[in-house]
PDB file of C-alpha atoms in Angstrom:
ATOM      1  CA  MET A1269      50.223 -13.240 -21.362  1.00 97.00           C
ATOM      2  CA  LYS A1270      50.208 -11.494 -18.327  1.00 98.00           C
ATOM      3  CA  LEU A1271      52.828  -8.737 -17.598  1.00 98.00           C
ATOM      4  CA  THR A1272      53.486  -7.145 -14.587  1.00 98.00           C
ATOM      5  CA  LYS A1273      55.897  -4.212 -13.585  1.00 98.00           C
ATOM      6  CA  LYS A1274      58.225  -4.438 -11.028  1.00 98.00           C
ATOM      7  CA  SER A1275      60.425  -1.959  -9.670  1.00 98.00           C
ATOM      8  CA  HIS A1276      63.235  -0.647 -11.824  1.00 98.00           C
ATOM      9  CA  ALA A1277      64.061  -3.150 -14.447  1.00 98.00           C
ATOM     10  CA  CYS A1278      62.396  -6.133 -13.245  1.00 98.00           C
ATOM     11  CA  VAL A1279      59.334  -7.711 -14.934  1.00 98.00           C
ATOM     12  CA  ARG A1280      57.166 -10.621 -14.251  1.00 98.00           C
ATOM     13  CA  LEU A1281      55.337 -12.670 -16.910  1.00 98.00           C
ATOM     14  CA  GLU A1282      52.947 -15.490 -16.316  1.00 98.00           C
ATOM     15  CA  LYS A1283      51.498 -17.455 -18.929  1.00 98.00           C
ATOM     16  CA  ASP A1284      49.126 -21.037 -18.718  1.00 97.00           C
ATOM     17  CA  GLY A1285      49.742 -21.011 -14.314  1.00 97.00           C
ATOM     18  CA  ARG A1286      53.778 -20.386 -14.952  1.00 98.00           C
ATOM     19  CA  THR A1287      55.882 -17.190 -14.173  1.00 98.00           C
ATOM     20  CA  LEU A1288      58.860 -16.174 -15.776  1.00 98.00           C
ATOM     21  CA  VAL A1289      60.773 -13.562 -13.948  1.00 98.00           C
ATOM     22  CA  LEU A1290      63.738 -10.889 -15.426  1.00 98.00           C
ATOM     23  CA  ASP A1291      66.228  -8.934 -13.796  1.00 98.00           C
ATOM     24  CA  PRO A1292      65.003  -9.243  -9.997  1.00 98.00           C
ATOM     25  CA  GLY A1293      68.032  -6.725  -8.774  1.00 98.00           C
ATOM     26  CA  ALA A1294      68.423  -4.271  -5.893  1.00 98.00           C
ATOM     27  CA  PHE A1295      66.508  -1.845  -6.531  1.00 98.00           C
ATOM     28  CA  SER A1296      63.116  -3.945  -7.036  1.00 98.00           C
ATOM     29  CA  GLU A1297      61.336  -5.467  -4.266  1.00 98.00           C
ATOM     30  CA  GLU A1298      62.601  -8.216  -2.013  1.00 96.00           C
ATOM     31  CA  ASP A1299      59.755 -10.503  -3.005  1.00 97.00           C
ATOM     32  CA  ALA A1300      60.459  -9.891  -6.850  1.00 97.00           C
ATOM     33  CA  ALA A1301      61.328 -13.332  -7.952  1.00 98.00           C
ATOM     34  CA  LEU A1302      59.473 -15.063  -5.255  1.00 98.00           C
ATOM     35  CA  GLY A1303      57.230 -17.684  -7.085  1.00 97.00           C
ATOM     36  CA  ALA A1304      59.040 -17.514 -10.144  1.00 98.00           C
ATOM     37  CA  ASP A1305      59.194 -20.892 -12.049  1.00 98.00           C
ATOM     38  CA  ALA A1306      62.398 -19.388 -14.166  1.00 98.00           C
ATOM     39  CA  ILE A1307      64.008 -16.288 -14.105  1.00 98.00           C
ATOM     40  CA  LEU A1308      66.570 -14.680 -16.895  1.00 98.00           C
ATOM     41  CA  VAL A1309      69.424 -11.967 -15.668  1.00 98.00           C
ATOM     42  CA  THR A1310      70.640 -10.099 -18.202  1.00 98.00           C
ATOM     43  CA  HIS A1311      74.100  -8.968 -16.526  1.00 98.00           C
ATOM     44  CA  GLU A1312      75.855  -8.501 -13.278  1.00 98.00           C
ATOM     45  CA  HIS A1313      75.178  -5.159 -12.181  1.00 98.00           C
ATOM     46  CA  PRO A1314      73.407  -4.955  -8.644  1.00 98.00           C
ATOM     47  CA  ASP A1315      70.287  -3.263 -10.282  1.00 98.00           C
ATOM     48  CA  HIS A1316      69.396  -6.211 -12.283  1.00 98.00           C
ATOM     49  CA  PHE A1317      71.211  -9.147 -10.275  1.00 98.00           C
ATOM     50  CA  ASP A1318      70.669  -9.663  -6.696  1.00 98.00           C
ATOM     51  CA  GLU A1319      72.195 -12.703  -4.942  1.00 97.00           C
ATOM     52  CA  SER A1320      70.030 -12.899  -2.313  1.00 96.00           C
ATOM     53  CA  ARG A1321      66.746 -12.437  -4.134  1.00 97.00           C
ATOM     54  CA  LEU A1322      67.688 -15.241  -6.520  1.00 97.00           C
ATOM     55  CA  ARG A1323      68.588 -17.347  -3.721  1.00 97.00           C
ATOM     56  CA  ALA A1324      65.014 -16.644  -1.946  1.00 97.00           C
ATOM     57  CA  ALA A1325      63.618 -17.783  -5.190  1.00 98.00           C
ATOM     58  CA  MET A1326      65.345 -21.137  -5.593  1.00 98.00           C
ATOM     59  CA  GLU A1327      64.593 -22.141  -2.132  1.00 97.00           C
ATOM     60  CA  ASP A1328      61.334 -20.750  -2.687  1.00 96.00           C
ATOM     61  CA  ASN A1329      60.363 -23.265  -5.603  1.00 97.00           C
ATOM     62  CA  PRO A1330      63.042 -26.533  -5.328  1.00 97.00           C
ATOM     63  CA  ALA A1331      61.988 -26.676  -9.256  1.00 97.00           C
ATOM     64  CA  ALA A1332      62.792 -22.982 -10.098  1.00 98.00           C
ATOM     65  CA  GLU A1333      65.879 -22.295 -12.978  1.00 98.00           C
ATOM     66  CA  ILE A1334      67.798 -19.473 -13.704  1.00 98.00           C
ATOM     67  CA  TRP A1335      69.284 -18.707 -17.436  1.00 98.00           C
ATOM     68  CA  THR A1336      72.134 -16.185 -17.565  1.00 98.00           C
ATOM     69  CA  LEU A1337      75.066 -15.084 -19.230  1.00 98.00           C
ATOM     70  CA  ARG A1338      78.339 -16.765 -17.437  1.00 98.00           C
ATOM     71  CA  ALA A1339      79.490 -14.010 -15.076  1.00 97.00           C
ATOM     72  CA  VAL A1340      76.488 -14.228 -13.192  1.00 98.00           C
ATOM     73  CA  ALA A1341      76.251 -18.014 -13.242  1.00 98.00           C
ATOM     74  CA  GLU A1342      79.701 -18.376 -12.120  1.00 97.00           C
ATOM     75  CA  LYS A1343      78.452 -16.340  -8.669  1.00 96.00           C
ATOM     76  CA  ILE A1344      75.657 -18.439  -7.634  1.00 96.00           C
ATOM     77  CA  SER A1345      75.848 -22.024 -10.105  1.00 96.00           C
ATOM     78  CA  SER A1346      77.232 -23.697  -7.184  1.00 96.00           C
ATOM     79  CA  ALA A1347      74.758 -23.257  -4.734  1.00 95.00           C
ATOM     80  CA  PHE A1348      71.902 -25.002  -7.065  1.00 97.00           C
ATOM     81  CA  PRO A1349      73.913 -27.804  -8.974  1.00 96.00           C
ATOM     82  CA  GLY A1350      71.819 -28.269 -12.326  1.00 96.00           C
ATOM     83  CA  ARG A1351      69.675 -25.785 -11.798  1.00 98.00           C
ATOM     84  CA  VAL A1352      71.676 -22.631 -13.367  1.00 98.00           C
ATOM     85  CA  HIS A1353      72.187 -22.474 -17.295  1.00 98.00           C
ATOM     86  CA  THR A1354      74.650 -20.228 -18.761  1.00 98.00           C
ATOM     87  CA  VAL A1355      73.377 -18.387 -22.337  1.00 98.00           C
ATOM     88  CA  GLY A1356      74.944 -16.064 -24.803  1.00 98.00           C
ATOM     89  CA  HIS A1357      73.708 -14.409 -27.957  1.00 98.00           C
ATOM     90  CA  GLY A1358      72.242 -16.407 -30.777  1.00 98.00           C
ATOM     91  CA  ASP A1359      70.961 -19.229 -27.936  1.00 98.00           C
ATOM     92  CA  THR A1360      67.267 -20.336 -27.464  1.00 98.00           C
ATOM     93  CA  PHE A1361      65.858 -22.405 -24.765  1.00 98.00           C
ATOM     94  CA  THR A1362      62.240 -22.610 -23.205  1.00 98.00           C
ATOM     95  CA  ALA A1363      61.912 -21.519 -19.937  1.00 98.00           C
ATOM     96  CA  ALA A1364      58.730 -21.840 -18.035  1.00 98.00           C
ATOM     97  CA  GLY A1365      56.699 -22.743 -21.248  1.00 98.00           C
ATOM     98  CA  PHE A1366      57.896 -19.515 -22.523  1.00 98.00           C
ATOM     99  CA  ASP A1367      60.292 -19.844 -25.970  1.00 98.00           C
ATOM    100  CA  VAL A1368      63.364 -17.435 -25.190  1.00 98.00           C
ATOM    101  CA  GLN A1369      66.132 -16.268 -27.666  1.00 98.00           C
ATOM    102  CA  VAL A1370      68.919 -14.407 -26.579  1.00 98.00           C
ATOM    103  CA  HIS A1371      70.141 -11.118 -28.413  1.00 98.00           C
ATOM    104  CA  GLY A1372      73.467  -8.939 -27.272  1.00 98.00           C
ATOM    105  CA  GLU A1373      76.598  -9.318 -26.064  1.00 98.00           C
ATOM    106  CA  VAL A1374      77.992  -6.110 -24.429  1.00 98.00           C
ATOM    107  CA  HIS A1375      76.530  -3.701 -21.845  1.00 98.00           C
ATOM    108  CA  ALA A1376      76.315   0.253 -23.404  1.00 98.00           C
ATOM    109  CA  VAL A1377      78.808   2.563 -22.680  1.00 98.00           C
ATOM    110  CA  ILE A1378      78.568   4.298 -19.581  1.00 97.00           C
ATOM    111  CA  HIS A1379      82.225   6.282 -19.982  1.00 97.00           C
ATOM    112  CA  PRO A1380      85.148   4.916 -22.211  1.00 97.00           C
ATOM    113  CA  ASP A1381      87.480   4.829 -19.544  1.00 98.00           C
ATOM    114  CA  ILE A1382      84.788   1.948 -17.608  1.00 97.00           C
ATOM    115  CA  PRO A1383      85.327  -1.504 -19.399  1.00 96.00           C
ATOM    116  CA  ARG A1384      82.142  -3.028 -20.827  1.00 97.00           C
ATOM    117  CA  ILE A1385      80.856  -5.876 -19.705  1.00 98.00           C
ATOM    118  CA  THR A1386      78.909  -8.602 -21.343  1.00 98.00           C
ATOM    119  CA  ASN A1387      74.997  -7.902 -21.383  1.00 98.00           C
ATOM    120  CA  VAL A1388      72.127 -10.154 -23.149  1.00 98.00           C
ATOM    121  CA  GLY A1389      68.637  -9.226 -23.859  1.00 98.00           C
ATOM    122  CA  TYR A1390      65.829 -11.886 -23.670  1.00 99.00           C
ATOM    123  CA  LEU A1391      63.330 -11.962 -26.691  1.00 98.00           C
ATOM    124  CA  VAL A1392      60.203 -13.879 -25.573  1.00 98.00           C
ATOM    125  CA  ASP A1393      57.981 -16.039 -27.426  1.00 98.00           C
ATOM    126  CA  GLY A1394      58.461 -14.902 -30.575  1.00 96.00           C
ATOM    127  CA  GLY A1395      59.041 -11.506 -30.278  1.00 97.00           C
ATOM    128  CA  ARG A1396      56.108 -10.847 -28.223  1.00 98.00           C
ATOM    129  CA  VAL A1397      58.219  -9.481 -25.224  1.00 98.00           C
ATOM    130  CA  PHE A1398      61.749  -8.209 -25.498  1.00 99.00           C
ATOM    131  CA  HIS A1399      63.739  -7.084 -22.692  1.00 98.00           C
ATOM    132  CA  PRO A1400      67.356  -5.812 -23.633  1.00 98.00           C
ATOM    133  CA  GLY A1401      69.130  -5.421 -20.193  1.00 98.00           C
ATOM    134  CA  ASP A1402      71.071  -2.260 -19.782  1.00 98.00           C
ATOM    135  CA  ALA A1403      71.665  -2.101 -24.171  1.00 98.00           C
ATOM    136  CA  LEU A1404      70.164  -0.446 -27.096  1.00 98.00           C
ATOM    137  CA  THR A1405      70.299  -4.097 -28.845  1.00 98.00           C
ATOM    138  CA  VAL A1406      67.917  -4.617 -32.148  1.00 98.00           C
ATOM    139  CA  PRO A1407      66.920  -8.254 -32.039  1.00 97.00           C
ATOM    140  CA  ASP A1408      66.685  -9.890 -36.135  1.00 93.00           C
ATOM    141  CA  GLN A1409      62.578  -9.922 -36.084  1.00 95.00           C
ATOM    142  CA  PRO A1410      59.786  -7.635 -34.906  1.00 97.00           C
ATOM    143  CA  VAL A1411      59.084  -6.845 -31.180  1.00 98.00           C
ATOM    144  CA  GLU A1412      55.389  -6.283 -29.810  1.00 98.00           C
ATOM    145  CA  THR A1413      56.047  -5.195 -26.394  1.00 98.00           C
ATOM    146  CA  LEU A1414      59.721  -3.629 -25.830  1.00 98.00           C
ATOM    147  CA  MET A1415      60.524  -3.009 -22.380  1.00 98.00           C
ATOM    148  CA  LEU A1416      62.192   0.259 -22.699  1.00 98.00           C
ATOM    149  CA  PRO A1417      65.033   1.455 -20.544  1.00 98.00           C
ATOM    150  CA  VAL A1418      63.681   4.809 -20.291  1.00 98.00           C
ATOM    151  CA  MET A1419      66.504   6.351 -18.004  1.00 97.00           C
ATOM    152  CA  ALA A1420      70.249   5.121 -16.917  1.00 97.00           C
ATOM    153  CA  PRO A1421      73.553   6.855 -16.208  1.00 96.00           C
ATOM    154  CA  TRP A1422      74.439   5.172 -20.290  1.00 97.00           C
ATOM    155  CA  SER A1423      71.949   6.908 -22.157  1.00 96.00           C
ATOM    156  CA  LYS A1424      70.042  10.135 -22.887  1.00 96.00           C
ATOM    157  CA  ILE A1425      66.585  10.524 -24.185  1.00 97.00           C
ATOM    158  CA  SER A1426      67.865  11.189 -27.699  1.00 98.00           C
ATOM    159  CA  GLU A1427      68.839   7.657 -27.886  1.00 98.00           C
ATOM    160  CA  VAL A1428      65.977   5.907 -26.463  1.00 98.00           C
ATOM    161  CA  ILE A1429      63.661   8.001 -28.882  1.00 98.00           C
ATOM    162  CA  ASP A1430      65.687   6.698 -31.760  1.00 98.00           C
ATOM    163  CA  TYR A1431      65.664   3.128 -30.758  1.00 98.00           C
ATOM    164  CA  VAL A1432      62.235   3.082 -30.014  1.00 98.00           C
ATOM    165  CA  ARG A1433      62.348   4.473 -33.937  1.00 98.00           C
ATOM    166  CA  GLU A1434      64.408   1.663 -34.582  1.00 98.00           C
ATOM    167  CA  LEU A1435      62.684  -1.198 -33.454  1.00 98.00           C
ATOM    168  CA  LYS A1436      59.165  -0.023 -33.889  1.00 98.00           C
ATOM    169  CA  PRO A1437      57.965  -2.062 -31.633  1.00 98.00           C
ATOM    170  CA  GLN A1438      53.768  -2.062 -31.377  1.00 98.00           C
ATOM    171  CA  ARG A1439      54.262  -0.529 -28.000  1.00 98.00           C
ATOM    172  CA  ALA A1440      56.939  -0.012 -25.381  1.00 98.00           C
ATOM    173  CA  TYR A1441      56.657   0.093 -21.622  1.00 98.00           C
ATOM    174  CA  ASP A1442      58.911   2.070 -19.618  1.00 98.00           C
ATOM    175  CA  ILE A1443      61.788   0.268 -17.284  1.00 98.00           C
ATOM    176  CA  HIS A1444      64.931   0.884 -15.755  1.00 98.00           C
ATOM    177  CA  ASP A1445      63.417   3.777 -14.176  1.00 97.00           C
ATOM    178  CA  ALA A1446      64.127   3.791 -10.282  1.00 97.00           C
ATOM    179  CA  LEU A1447      66.446   7.320 -11.011  1.00 95.00           C
ATOM    180  CA  LEU A1448      63.656   8.927 -12.949  1.00 96.00           C
ATOM    181  CA  THR A1449      61.757  11.359 -10.569  1.00 95.00           C
ATOM    182  CA  ASP A1450      58.199  12.336 -10.879  1.00 94.00           C
ATOM    183  CA  LEU A1451      58.915  15.644 -11.947  1.00 96.00           C
ATOM    184  CA  ALA A1452      61.034  14.408 -14.739  1.00 94.00           C
ATOM    185  CA  ARG A1453      58.200  11.690 -15.789  1.00 96.00           C
ATOM    186  CA  PRO A1454      56.153  14.077 -17.566  1.00 96.00           C
ATOM    187  CA  ILE A1455      59.002  14.869 -20.008  1.00 96.00           C
ATOM    188  CA  TYR A1456      59.876  12.080 -20.943  1.00 97.00           C
ATOM    189  CA  ASP A1457      56.362  10.583 -21.328  1.00 96.00           C
ATOM    190  CA  ARG A1458      55.614  13.423 -23.724  1.00 97.00           C
ATOM    191  CA  GLN A1459      59.000  13.302 -25.720  1.00 97.00           C
ATOM    192  CA  ILE A1460      59.364   9.711 -26.429  1.00 98.00           C
ATOM    193  CA  GLY A1461      55.581   9.273 -26.911  1.00 97.00           C
ATOM    194  CA  GLN A1462      55.180  12.242 -29.524  1.00 97.00           C
ATOM    195  CA  LEU A1463      58.758  11.149 -31.449  1.00 98.00           C
ATOM    196  CA  GLY A1464      59.382   7.496 -30.844  1.00 98.00           C
ATOM    197  CA  GLY A1465      56.619   6.720 -33.065  1.00 97.00           C
ATOM    198  CA  SER A1466      55.030   3.667 -30.838  1.00 98.00           C
ATOM    199  CA  GLU A1467      52.480   3.638 -28.410  1.00 98.00           C
ATOM    200  CA  HIS A1468      54.450   4.983 -24.778  1.00 98.00           C
ATOM    201  CA  LEU A1469      53.085   3.611 -21.920  1.00 97.00           C
ATOM    202  CA  ARG A1470      54.439   3.098 -18.628  1.00 96.00           C
ATOM    203  CA  LEU A1471      53.191   0.873 -15.261  1.00 97.00           C
ATOM    204  CA  THR A1472      53.313   1.568 -11.981  1.00 96.00           C
ATOM    205  CA  PRO A1473      55.182  -1.281  -9.570  1.00 97.00           C
ATOM    206  CA  GLY A1474      52.682  -3.626  -9.080  1.00 97.00           C
ATOM    207  CA  ASP A1475      50.598  -3.035 -12.102  1.00 98.00           C
ATOM    208  CA  SER A1476      49.773  -5.132 -14.764  1.00 98.00           C
ATOM    209  CA  ALA A1477      48.529  -5.489 -18.458  1.00 98.00           C
ATOM    210  CA  GLU A1478      47.955  -8.063 -20.926  1.00 97.00           C
ATOM    211  CA  VAL A1479      50.309  -8.317 -23.879  1.00 96.00           C
TER     212      VAL A1479
END
């Protein structure tokens, strides 16, 4: 499976000539979702869900489909009848030839005064890749490659490190990093790499790796 990092929380997975895109939000490239056979969206926040990017991808490929939670599906399903599927924790499905399991229910706490919204994570091909969205969700099976939300208004680095320790993935690639400056990246790389207990890796947007 080929994994390509796009800006912020967006990831493209390619296998057997088909492409699955996760969270092509407003912080990602304009064409982040173009060419996708299937798109997964974890939640409704604009850095993960951008309607214009989804519409462009769905119009570019009339066979493309979207899987997402209800809050997002309600905003776009009427434009693409039968091509937008609503999912929740515990669901399983196949998208563009990838087997997907849904884990998680709510977004991490940003502040006690801010109501929590729904958020789901996607476990792809039996644990080969896990994208948790905006939550530190722990699936009920081993994870090979964790897409690690490394920096966010709702987290601190100790929580990120403990999350890696709890999941024990073979490797963790940074995502959710648009707000992380280049000055701070070496601090995160060193502390997560030294304390997390798993291989900690980072891809520049546009770069790829085999997983």
